[in-house]
Coordinates of C-alpha atoms in Angstrom, one line a residue:
Chain A
X1 CA 7.9 -26.6 13.5
X2 CA 4.8 -27.2 15.3
X3 CA 1.9 -24.8 15.3
X4 CA 2.6 -23.2 18.8
X5 CA 5.9 -22.0 17.6
X6 CA 5.0 -20.3 14.1
X7 CA 2.5 -18.5 16.4
X8 CA 4.7 -17.0 18.8
X9 CA 6.8 -15.8 15.6
X10 CA 3.7 -14.6 14.0
X11 CA 2.4 -12.8 17.3
X12 CA 6.3 -11.2 18.0
X13 CA 6.5 -10.0 14.5
X14 CA 3.6 -8.1 14.8
X15 CA 4.8 -6.3 17.6
X16 CA 8.0 -5.3 15.9
X17 CA 5.7 -4.1 13.0
X18 CA 3.7 -2.4 15.2
X19 CA 7.1 -0.5 16.9
X20 CA 8.7 -0.2 13.5
X21 CA 6.2 0.8 11.5
X22 CA 5.1 4.4 14.1
X23 CA 8.9 4.9 13.8
X24 CA 8.6 5.3 9.9
X25 CA 8.3 9.4 9.6
X26 CA 5.2 10.1 7.8
X27 CA 7.1 12.0 4.8
X28 CA 7.9 8.2 3.5
X29 CA 5.0 6.9 4.0
X30 CA 4.6 6.7 0.2
X31 CA 8.0 4.4 -0.3
X32 CA 6.9 2.5 2.6
X33 CA 3.5 1.3 1.0
X34 CA 6.0 0.8 -1.9
X35 CA 8.8 -1.5 -0.2
X36 CA 6.3 -3.2 2.1
X37 CA 4.8 -4.4 -1.1
X38 CA 7.8 -5.5 -2.5
X39 CA 9.0 -7.4 0.5
X40 CA 5.2 -9.4 0.8
X41 CA 6.3 -11.2 -2.2
X42 CA 8.2 -13.0 -0.3
X43 CA 5.3 -15.8 -1.0
X44 CA 7.4 -16.3 -4.0
X45 CA 9.0 -18.5 -2.0
X46 CA 5.8 -20.8 -2.5
X47 CA 5.8 -20.1 -6.2
X48 CA 9.0 -21.6 -6.1
X49 CA 8.4 -24.9 -4.4
X50 CA 5.8 -25.2 -6.4
X51 CA 7.7 -24.4 -9.6
X52 CA 10.1 -26.5 -8.7
X53 CA 8.3 -29.3 -7.7
X54 CA 7.3 -32.8 -9.8
X55 CA 4.3 -34.4 -9.5
X56 CA 1.5 -32.1 -10.3
X57 CA 1.8 -30.0 -13.7
X58 CA -1.5 -27.2 -13.0
X59 CA 0.4 -26.8 -9.5
X60 CA 3.3 -26.3 -11.1
X61 CA 2.1 -23.8 -14.0
X62 CA 0.5 -22.0 -11.3
X63 CA 3.6 -21.5 -9.4
X64 CA 5.2 -20.5 -12.4
X65 CA 2.5 -18.2 -13.1
X66 CA 3.0 -16.9 -9.4
X67 CA 6.9 -16.7 -10.0
X68 CA 6.2 -14.2 -12.4
X69 CA 3.4 -11.9 -10.7
X70 CA 5.6 -11.9 -7.7
X71 CA 8.8 -11.0 -9.6
X72 CA 7.0 -8.0 -11.1
X73 CA 6.7 -7.1 -7.8
X74 CA 9.7 -7.2 -5.9
X75 CA 11.9 -5.8 -9.2
X76 CA 9.1 -3.3 -9.8
X77 CA 8.6 -2.4 -5.9
X78 CA 12.0 -2.4 -4.8
X79 CA 13.1 -0.3 -8.0
X80 CA 10.5 1.9 -7.9
X81 CA 11.1 2.5 -3.7
X82 CA 15.1 3.0 -4.9
X83 CA 13.6 5.9 -7.4
X84 CA 11.3 7.9 -4.9
X85 CA 14.0 7.6 -1.8
X86 CA 16.5 9.2 -4.5
X87 CA 14.7 12.1 -4.6
X88 CA 14.3 13.0 -1.0
X89 CA 17.0 15.4 -0.5
X90 CA 18.4 17.8 2.4
X91 CA 18.3 21.7 2.1
X92 CA 21.7 22.9 0.5
X93 CA 23.6 24.5 3.2
X94 CA 25.7 27.1 1.8
Chain B
X1 CA 4.4 -34.1 12.5
X2 CA 4.5 -32.4 10.1
X3 CA 7.5 -32.5 7.0
X4 CA 8.4 -28.7 7.3
X5 CA 11.4 -30.0 9.5
X6 CA 13.3 -31.7 6.3
X7 CA 14.0 -28.3 5.6
X8 CA 17.5 -28.4 6.6
X9 CA 18.5 -25.9 9.6
X10 CA 20.4 -23.8 7.6
X11 CA 17.3 -23.2 5.7
X12 CA 15.7 -22.3 8.7
X13 CA 18.0 -19.8 9.7
X14 CA 18.3 -18.5 6.2
X15 CA 14.8 -17.8 6.2
X16 CA 15.5 -16.3 9.4
X17 CA 17.7 -13.5 8.6
X18 CA 15.8 -12.7 5.6
X19 CA 13.2 -11.9 7.9
X20 CA 15.4 -9.8 9.9
X21 CA 16.5 -7.7 6.9
X22 CA 12.9 -7.3 6.1
X23 CA 12.5 -5.6 10.0
X24 CA 15.6 -3.6 9.0
X25 CA 14.5 -1.9 5.4
X26 CA 11.3 -0.6 7.4
X27 CA 13.3 0.7 10.5
X28 CA 15.2 2.2 7.8
X29 CA 12.3 4.5 6.9
X30 CA 12.6 6.2 10.0
X31 CA 14.6 8.8 8.5
X32 CA 15.2 10.1 5.0
X33 CA 19.4 9.5 5.1
X34 CA 18.9 6.0 6.2
X35 CA 15.6 4.9 3.7
X36 CA 18.4 4.0 1.1
X37 CA 20.3 1.6 3.0
X38 CA 16.7 0.2 4.3
X39 CA 15.7 -0.9 0.7
X40 CA 18.7 -2.5 -0.1
X41 CA 18.5 -4.9 3.3
X42 CA 15.1 -5.2 1.8
X43 CA 17.3 -6.5 -1.4
X44 CA 19.1 -8.6 0.7
X45 CA 16.8 -10.4 2.3
X46 CA 14.4 -11.0 -1.0
X47 CA 17.8 -12.6 -2.2
X48 CA 18.6 -14.7 0.6
X49 CA 15.0 -16.4 0.9
X50 CA 14.7 -16.6 -2.9
X51 CA 18.2 -18.3 -3.2
X52 CA 17.5 -20.7 -0.3
X53 CA 14.6 -21.9 -1.7
X54 CA 16.1 -22.7 -5.4
X55 CA 18.9 -24.4 -3.3
X56 CA 16.5 -26.4 -1.7
X57 CA 13.7 -27.5 -3.8
X58 CA 15.0 -27.6 -7.2
X59 CA 15.2 -31.2 -7.7
X60 CA 17.8 -33.5 -9.3
X61 CA 15.3 -35.7 -10.1
X62 CA 12.2 -37.0 -8.8
X63 CA 13.3 -38.9 -5.8
X64 CA 10.5 -41.4 -4.4
X65 CA 9.6 -40.8 -0.9
X66 CA 10.7 -42.7 1.6
X67 CA 8.5 -46.2 2.7
X68 CA 8.8 -47.2 6.2
X69 CA 7.3 -50.1 7.2
X70 CA 3.8 -50.6 7.4
X71 CA 1.0 -49.0 5.4
X72 CA 1.8 -45.4 6.1
X73 CA 4.4 -43.6 4.5
X74 CA 4.7 -39.3 5.2
X75 CA 5.7 -37.6 2.0
X76 CA 7.8 -34.5 2.3
X77 CA 10.3 -31.8 0.2
X78 CA 12.8 -33.9 -1.3
X79 CA 16.3 -34.2 0.4
X80 CA 18.1 -33.8 -2.5
X81 CA 19.5 -31.0 -2.9
X82 CA 21.1 -30.6 -6.4
X83 CA 19.9 -28.8 -9.2
X84 CA 18.0 -30.2 -12.0
X85 CA 19.0 -27.7 -15.1
X86 CA 15.5 -27.5 -16.9
X87 CA 13.5 -26.8 -13.5
X88 CA 16.0 -23.8 -13.1
X89 CA 15.7 -22.5 -16.4
X90 CA 11.8 -22.3 -16.0
X91 CA 12.1 -20.9 -13.2
X92 CA 14.9 -18.1 -14.0
X93 CA 12.8 -17.5 -17.2
X94 CA 9.6 -16.6 -15.3
X95 CA 11.6 -14.2 -12.7
X96 CA 13.4 -12.5 -15.6
X97 CA 9.9 -11.5 -17.5
X98 CA 8.8 -10.6 -14.4
X99 CA 12.0 -8.6 -13.4
X100 CA 11.5 -6.7 -17.0
X101 CA 7.7 -5.4 -16.5
X102 CA 9.0 -4.5 -12.9
X103 CA 11.9 -2.8 -13.7
X104 CA 10.2 -1.1 -16.7
X105 CA 7.1 -0.2 -14.6
X106 CA 9.3 1.2 -12.1
X107 CA 11.5 3.6 -14.1
X108 CA 8.7 4.8 -16.5
X109 CA 6.4 5.6 -13.7
X110 CA 5.2 9.1 -13.4
X111 CA 5.2 10.3 -9.4
X112 CA 1.7 11.6 -9.4
X113 CA 0.7 8.1 -10.4
X114 CA 2.4 6.2 -7.7
X115 CA -1.2 5.1 -5.9
X116 CA -2.5 3.4 -8.8
X117 CA 0.9 1.5 -8.9
X118 CA 0.8 0.5 -5.7
X119 CA -2.9 -0.6 -5.8
X120 CA -1.5 -2.6 -8.8
X121 CA 1.2 -4.1 -7.5
X122 CA -1.0 -5.2 -4.3
X123 CA -3.2 -7.0 -6.6
X124 CA -0.4 -9.1 -8.1
X125 CA 0.4 -9.9 -4.7
X126 CA -3.3 -10.9 -4.0
X127 CA -3.1 -12.8 -7.0
X128 CA 0.0 -14.5 -6.8
X129 CA -1.1 -15.6 -3.3
X130 CA -4.0 -17.3 -4.7
X131 CA -2.3 -18.9 -7.2
X132 CA 0.1 -20.6 -4.6
X133 CA -2.4 -21.6 -2.5
X134 CA -4.3 -23.3 -5.5
X135 CA -0.8 -24.7 -6.4
X136 CA -0.2 -26.0 -2.8
X137 CA -4.0 -27.4 -2.8
X138 CA -3.1 -29.6 -6.0
X139 CA 0.3 -30.7 -5.2
X140 CA 0.2 -30.5 -1.3
X141 CA 3.0 -33.0 -1.2
X142 CA 5.6 -30.5 -2.5
X143 CA 4.4 -28.1 0.4
X144 CA 4.8 -30.8 3.1
X145 CA 1.3 -30.4 4.1
X146 CA -0.3 -33.5 3.1
X147 CA -0.4 -37.5 4.9
X148 CA -0.2 -39.7 2.1
X149 CA -2.2 -42.7 2.9
X150 CA -2.2 -45.8 1.1
X151 CA -4.6 -48.8 1.6
X152 CA -3.6 -52.5 0.7
X153 CA -6.0 -52.2 -2.0
X154 CA -7.0 -49.6 -4.1
X155 CA -5.1 -46.0 -5.2
X156 CA -3.3 -44.1 -2.4
X157 CA -5.5 -41.3 -0.6
X158 CA -3.3 -37.7 0.0
X159 CA -4.9 -36.0 2.9
X160 CA -4.0 -32.6 3.2
X161 CA -3.6 -32.0 7.1
X162 CA -6.4 -30.0 8.4
X163 CA -4.9 -27.1 9.7
X164 CA -3.2 -26.3 6.5
X165 CA -6.7 -26.8 5.2
X166 CA -7.6 -23.5 7.6
X167 CA -4.3 -21.6 6.6
X168 CA -4.6 -22.0 2.8
X169 CA -8.2 -21.2 2.6
X170 CA -7.5 -18.6 4.6
X171 CA -4.2 -17.7 2.2
X172 CA -6.3 -17.9 -0.5
X173 CA -9.7 -15.7 0.7
X174 CA -7.2 -12.8 1.9
X175 CA -5.3 -13.1 -1.0
X176 CA -8.6 -13.0 -3.7
X177 CA -10.2 -10.5 -1.7
X178 CA -6.4 -8.3 -2.2
X179 CA -6.9 -9.1 -6.0
X180 CA -10.1 -7.9 -6.7
X181 CA -10.1 -5.1 -4.0
X182 CA -6.7 -3.5 -5.7
X183 CA -8.2 -4.0 -9.3
X184 CA -11.0 -1.6 -8.1
X185 CA -8.9 0.7 -6.6
X186 CA -6.6 1.0 -9.3
X187 CA -9.4 1.3 -11.7
X188 CA -11.0 4.3 -9.7
X189 CA -7.2 5.8 -9.0
X190 CA -6.3 5.2 -12.4
X191 CA -9.8 7.2 -13.7
X192 CA -10.6 4.1 -15.8
X193 CA -13.8 3.8 -13.3
X194 CA -15.6 6.9 -11.6
X195 CA -14.5 7.8 -8.0
X196 CA -17.7 8.1 -7.3
X197 CA -19.1 5.3 -4.4
X198 CA -21.3 3.0 -6.4
X199 CA -24.2 1.9 -4.0
X200 CA -26.0 -1.2 -4.1
X201 CA -29.2 -2.0 -2.8
X202 CA -28.5 -4.0 0.7
X203 CA -25.0 -4.0 0.1
X204 CA -24.2 -4.4 3.6
X205 CA -26.6 -7.6 4.0
X206 CA -25.0 -9.3 0.8
X207 CA -21.1 -8.1 2.0
X208 CA -22.1 -9.6 5.6
X209 CA -23.3 -13.0 4.0
X210 CA -20.9 -13.2 2.0
X211 CA -18.1 -13.0 4.2
X212 CA -19.9 -15.4 6.6
X213 CA -20.5 -18.2 4.0
X214 CA -16.5 -17.8 3.3
X215 CA -15.7 -18.2 6.9
X216 CA -18.5 -20.9 7.2
X217 CA -16.8 -22.9 3.6
X218 CA -13.1 -22.9 5.2
X219 CA -14.8 -24.4 8.4
X220 CA -16.1 -26.9 5.7
X221 CA -12.9 -27.4 4.2
X222 CA -11.3 -28.9 7.4
X223 CA -14.0 -31.7 6.6
X224 CA -14.0 -32.3 3.1
X225 CA -10.9 -31.4 1.1
X226 CA -13.4 -31.2 -2.3
X227 CA -12.3 -29.2 -4.9
X228 CA -15.3 -27.1 -5.5
X229 CA -15.0 -26.2 -1.8
X230 CA -11.7 -24.8 -2.3
X231 CA -12.5 -22.9 -5.2
X232 CA -15.9 -21.8 -4.3
X233 CA -13.8 -19.8 -1.1
X234 CA -11.8 -18.1 -4.3
X235 CA -14.9 -17.4 -6.1
X236 CA -16.9 -16.0 -3.5
X237 CA -13.7 -14.0 -2.0
X238 CA -12.7 -12.4 -5.5
X239 CA -16.4 -11.4 -5.5
X240 CA -16.5 -9.7 -1.7
X241 CA -13.0 -8.1 -2.8
X242 CA -14.9 -6.1 -5.7
X243 CA -18.4 -5.8 -3.6
X244 CA -16.4 -4.1 -0.7
X245 CA -14.5 -1.0 -2.7
X246 CA -16.6 -0.4 -5.3
X247 CA -18.8 1.8 -2.7
X248 CA -15.9 3.8 -1.7
X249 CA -15.6 7.4 -2.9
X250 CA -12.3 8.6 -4.4
X251 CA -11.5 10.8 -1.2
X252 CA -11.4 7.4 1.0
X253 CA -8.6 5.6 -1.4
X254 CA -5.7 6.7 1.1
X255 CA -7.6 4.1 3.1
X256 CA -8.2 1.9 1.3
X257 CA -4.9 1.7 -0.3
X258 CA -3.8 1.4 3.4
X259 CA -6.1 -1.2 4.0
X260 CA -5.3 -3.4 0.8
X261 CA -1.8 -3.4 1.6
X262 CA -2.0 -4.6 5.2
X263 CA -4.4 -7.5 3.6
X264 CA -1.2 -8.4 1.0
X265 CA 0.9 -8.9 4.3
X266 CA -1.8 -11.1 5.7
X267 CA -2.3 -12.9 2.9
X268 CA 1.4 -13.7 2.5
X269 CA 1.1 -14.5 6.6
X270 CA -1.6 -17.0 5.9
X271 CA 0.8 -18.6 3.2
X272 CA 3.8 -18.5 5.3
X273 CA 1.7 -20.8 8.2
X274 CA 0.8 -23.3 5.1
X275 CA 4.8 -23.2 4.6
X276 CA 6.2 -23.0 8.2
X277 CA 8.4 -20.5 6.8
X278 CA 9.8 -17.6 8.9
X279 CA 10.3 -15.2 6.2
X280 CA 6.5 -15.2 5.6
X281 CA 5.4 -15.0 8.5
X282 CA 7.8 -11.8 9.8
X283 CA 6.9 -10.3 6.2
X284 CA 3.5 -10.9 6.8
X285 CA 3.1 -9.7 9.9
X286 CA 5.5 -6.6 9.6
X287 CA 3.3 -5.4 6.2
X288 CA 0.2 -6.6 7.9
X289 CA 0.8 -4.0 10.8
X290 CA 2.2 -1.3 8.7
X291 CA -1.1 -1.1 6.3
X292 CA -2.9 -1.7 9.5
X293 CA -1.3 1.7 11.3
X294 CA -1.1 3.7 7.9
X295 CA -5.3 2.6 7.6
X296 CA -5.8 3.9 11.5
X297 CA -3.2 7.3 10.5
X298 CA -5.6 8.1 7.6
X299 CA -8.8 7.3 9.5
X300 CA -7.8 9.8 12.0
X301 CA -6.9 12.0 10.1
X302 CA -10.2 12.3 8.4
X303 CA -11.8 12.1 11.7
X304 CA -13.6 8.7 10.6
X305 CA -13.9 5.7 12.0
X306 CA -12.5 2.4 9.8
X307 CA -15.9 1.0 9.9
X308 CA -17.7 4.1 8.6
X309 CA -15.0 4.2 5.7
X310 CA -15.5 0.4 4.8
X311 CA -18.8 1.0 4.7
X312 CA -18.5 3.6 2.0
X313 CA -20.8 6.0 0.6
X314 CA -18.7 9.2 1.2
X315 CA -18.0 12.2 -1.0
X316 CA -21.2 11.2 -3.4
X317 CA -23.3 13.8 -4.3
X318 CA -22.8 17.3 -3.3
X319 CA -24.3 18.2 0.3
X320 CA -25.3 21.9 0.9
X321 CA -23.8 22.5 4.2
X322 CA -23.4 25.3 6.1
X323 CA -22.9 29.1 5.0
X324 CA -26.0 29.2 3.0
X325 CA -25.7 29.5 -0.7
X326 CA -22.7 29.5 -2.2
X327 CA -22.8 31.7 -5.4
X328 CA -24.4 34.9 -3.5
X329 CA -21.6 35.2 -1.2
X330 CA -19.2 38.0 -1.7
X331 CA -15.5 36.7 -2.5
X332 CA -12.6 38.2 -3.8
X333 CA -10.6 37.3 -7.0
X334 CA -6.8 37.9 -7.1
X335 CA -4.8 37.7 -9.9
X336 CA -1.3 36.4 -10.7
X337 CA 0.9 39.6 -9.9
X338 CA -1.4 40.3 -6.9
X339 CA -0.3 37.0 -5.7
X340 CA 3.5 37.5 -7.0
X341 CA 3.8 40.8 -5.3
X342 CA 2.0 39.8 -1.9
X343 CA 4.4 37.0 -1.4
X344 CA 7.3 38.4 -2.4
X345 CA 6.9 41.4 0.4
X346 CA 5.9 38.4 2.7
X347 CA 8.4 37.4 5.4
X348 CA 7.1 33.8 5.4
X349 CA 4.6 31.8 3.3
X350 CA 3.4 28.5 3.8
X351 CA 2.2 26.6 0.9
X352 CA -0.3 24.1 1.6
X353 CA -0.7 21.7 -1.5
X354 CA -3.2 19.1 -2.2
X355 CA -4.4 16.6 -4.6
X356 CA -5.2 19.2 -7.1
X357 CA -1.5 19.7 -7.3
X358 CA -0.9 16.4 -8.3
X359 CA -4.1 16.4 -11.1
X360 CA -2.5 20.0 -12.5
X361 CA 1.3 17.9 -12.3
X362 CA 1.9 21.5 -11.0
X363 CA 5.1 20.7 -8.3
X364 CA 7.9 21.5 -10.7
X365 CA 6.7 25.1 -11.0
X366 CA 5.6 25.1 -7.6
X367 CA 8.9 24.6 -6.4
X368 CA 10.6 27.0 -8.8
X369 CA 7.9 29.6 -7.4
X370 CA 9.6 29.0 -3.8
X371 CA 12.9 29.3 -5.2
X372 CA 12.4 32.6 -6.8
X373 CA 10.6 33.7 -3.3
X374 CA 13.7 32.2 -1.0
X375 CA 16.0 34.3 -3.6
X376 CA 13.5 37.6 -2.3
X377 CA 14.6 36.6 1.3
X378 CA 11.2 35.1 2.2
X379 CA 10.8 32.2 4.0
X380 CA 9.0 29.3 2.3
X381 CA 7.6 26.2 4.1
X382 CA 5.2 23.2 3.0
X383 CA 2.2 22.0 5.4
X384 CA 1.4 18.6 4.6
X385 CA -1.7 17.1 5.8
X386 CA -1.6 13.2 6.6
X387 CA -5.0 12.7 3.7
X388 CA -3.6 15.1 0.9
X389 CA -3.5 13.2 -2.2
X390 CA -4.7 9.7 -3.1
X391 CA -2.0 7.5 -0.8
X392 CA -0.3 8.1 2.4
X393 CA 2.4 10.7 2.2
X394 CA 1.8 11.0 -1.4
X395 CA 2.5 14.9 -1.4
X396 CA 5.8 14.4 0.5
X397 CA 7.1 12.3 -2.6
X398 CA 5.7 14.8 -5.2
X399 CA 7.4 17.8 -3.5
X400 CA 10.7 15.6 -3.3
X401 CA 10.3 14.8 -6.8
X402 CA 10.3 18.5 -7.9
X403 CA 13.6 18.8 -5.6
X404 CA 11.9 20.6 -3.0
X405 CA 14.0 19.8 0.3
X406 CA 12.6 17.7 2.8
X407 CA 13.5 19.6 5.6
X408 CA 11.0 22.3 4.1
X409 CA 8.2 19.8 4.4
X410 CA 6.1 19.8 7.7
X411 CA 3.3 17.5 9.2
X412 CA 0.1 19.2 9.8
X413 CA 1.1 19.4 13.9
X414 CA 4.1 21.0 13.7
X415 CA 3.3 23.3 11.3
X416 CA -0.3 24.2 12.9
X417 CA 0.8 26.9 15.1
X418 CA 2.9 28.8 12.4
X419 CA -0.3 30.0 10.3
X420 CA -1.0 32.8 12.7
X421 CA 2.5 33.8 12.5
X422 CA 3.0 33.5 8.7
X423 CA 1.8 36.5 6.1
X424 CA 0.6 34.2 3.6
X425 CA -0.9 30.8 3.2
X426 CA -0.3 29.7 -0.3
X427 CA -3.0 26.7 -0.6
X428 CA -2.9 24.6 -4.0
X429 CA -5.2 21.8 -5.1
X430 CA -6.4 21.3 -1.6
X431 CA -9.6 22.1 -0.4
X432 CA -11.6 19.5 2.8
X433 CA -8.4 20.0 4.5
X434 CA -8.3 23.6 4.9
X435 CA -11.9 24.1 5.7
X436 CA -12.2 26.0 8.9
X437 CA -15.6 24.4 9.0
X438 CA -14.4 21.4 10.4
X439 CA -13.6 23.2 13.5
X440 CA -16.7 25.4 14.0
X441 CA -19.9 23.8 12.2
X442 CA -21.2 20.8 14.1
X443 CA -23.7 19.9 10.9
X444 CA -20.9 19.6 8.8
X445 CA -19.6 16.3 7.5
X446 CA -16.3 17.1 8.1
X447 CA -16.5 18.0 11.3
X448 CA -14.3 17.3 14.0
X449 CA -11.5 16.5 10.7
X450 CA -8.1 18.2 12.0
X451 CA -7.3 21.0 9.4
X452 CA -4.6 23.0 8.7
X453 CA -5.1 26.8 9.9
X454 CA -4.5 28.8 7.2
X455 CA -7.1 31.4 8.0
X456 CA -5.1 31.9 10.6
X457 CA -2.5 33.4 7.8
X458 CA -2.8 37.1 7.3
X459 CA -3.5 36.8 3.7
X460 CA -5.1 33.2 2.1
X461 CA -4.0 32.9 -1.3
X462 CA -6.0 29.9 -2.8
X463 CA -5.8 28.0 -6.3
X464 CA -8.9 26.5 -7.6
X465 CA -9.9 25.5 -11.3
X466 CA -13.4 27.6 -10.4
X467 CA -16.0 28.8 -8.1
X468 CA -18.1 25.7 -8.6
X469 CA -16.6 22.8 -7.4
X470 CA -16.8 21.6 -3.9
X471 CA -14.5 19.5 -2.3
X472 CA -14.4 15.4 -2.5
X473 CA -16.4 15.7 1.0
X474 CA -19.1 17.7 -1.4
X475 CA -18.5 20.4 1.6
X476 CA -18.6 24.4 0.7
X477 CA -15.5 26.0 2.0
X478 CA -15.7 28.8 4.2
X479 CA -12.6 30.2 3.4
X480 CA -13.2 31.2 -0.1
X481 CA -15.6 34.2 1.5
X482 CA -13.2 35.6 4.0
X483 CA -12.1 39.0 4.0
X484 CA -8.8 37.8 4.3
X485 CA -8.9 35.2 1.1
X486 CA -8.0 36.1 -2.2
X487 CA -9.1 33.4 -4.5
X488 CA -6.8 32.8 -7.7
X489 CA -9.3 31.2 -10.1
X490 CA -7.0 28.9 -13.0
X491 CA -5.7 25.4 -13.2
X492 CA -3.2 25.2 -10.6
X493 CA 0.1 25.1 -13.2
X494 CA -1.1 27.6 -15.2
X495 CA -1.6 29.7 -12.3
X496 CA 1.5 29.0 -10.6
X497 CA 3.7 29.4 -14.2
X498 CA 2.4 32.9 -14.3
X499 CA 3.2 34.0 -10.8
X500 CA 6.9 32.8 -11.5
X501 CA 6.6 34.9 -14.5
X502 CA 5.6 37.9 -12.7
X503 CA 8.4 37.3 -10.0
X504 CA 10.9 36.8 -12.6

């Protein structure tokens, strides 16, 4: 992919983000932060590439450490989001 | 051109699917009913991204770069897609360690501590971004961002592509700012560090100079890929993250947390550019705009410009403003029994929670009080100001934790007109967000901030620890001295428990 295609994806994704986030109900802003936190750990992709690559021991260890950090975030972020969302209940209609 | 193309087509599509899953994850949050499904989309997207990377990048053996005729050869990710057991085990152990820490933390954390948890998580994303950038710098060929030049004599030289150097430099810089900024935010939110702003002399000059230096070095980095350039960029960015957050006071933390959320997204996006990875770019853009929008909402709710929040210094020493000497003015004190009587006789009660409720952990007692009132036939509603608490939506989560149905909880603009038709407004742990001075007193530092019109209710019950303290803005509250206000001076939780006793 050349730089322009990547930039196009990025710019369009910013617009998608803009509209999707304005659609989030304010009551769920804390779960929103927790889940965006979890998904921004997709940076683990870069960490995995570094950890899997041979050739530079330093890069490999940095990669593995980044895998640990990103995993804390991924598992912790999604779990805490799920925990919060499970608490939101509607009024019981009797 | 670049060797990102060596990633097989199915993998590119898989990353795109992951990106779409992340969009759907945020989309789900438009209502509490669809939110849990959204979260599962997020998990699915992450699983797809991780598995795709593992399958395409864990090698069987180190395969040499293809050597075209001539002195040049271009190295990219290996094209063998068999898994090397040892590498895989190492990675799985790393993931398992992270998963264990993450899951235990997520299960144990108290809902009141959510702001500091989110700050801590942001710092991890930031640090991970720096580490990935450093790894990419040390082993650029593995990331397919380098050209290896093999002269006839002497060792071969690995040149990182100039575009990638900029992306990598930006990723590392934003990541480092996110890391150190979030650490400071965590320490302030967690109470390890005073919430008061710490003001260095000439801090604006220092900050701007440091930022300029970082940008200059990133420019320099395109010409010279020496280690000192890269690591100085990282070091200075850690420093600026620290300098930026230290002068910001506790009450501005909702903006700071949102802003750092945004940064963690931009860091991921910058690394996505480096790796030509759609999932990372889409996610980075989503998270970046999410944090930016939240910061904007928070700033608007405080009627402050983003620049003035970033400049810091707000919420320090109490500024005596509006209303003259506070102590001399008459005010009414009520008891738990008075409050219980007033509320049980009311037709509608609106509860206005604030950070003080979170500190006192009064949400469960509050819900019990609401339940008892409902039994008496009183309509109970909750009014939430956007900046109540220490992060966006903080109060909503606490009320949800206490089993308050979310359709009894209203945002400022949806409920403000109702106070005039309400018998009792019950303010607990909130202060500045109810101050009528924001509407009338032009000299007040909070003038112009949208506030809840609690004073329009027939009676205001104001739960507060003592008359001495003022809100975070350091402003005295007009509301305390009004004829229709009754002060309930006690710890928020104790007071509510006593009211529950009196009602029961």
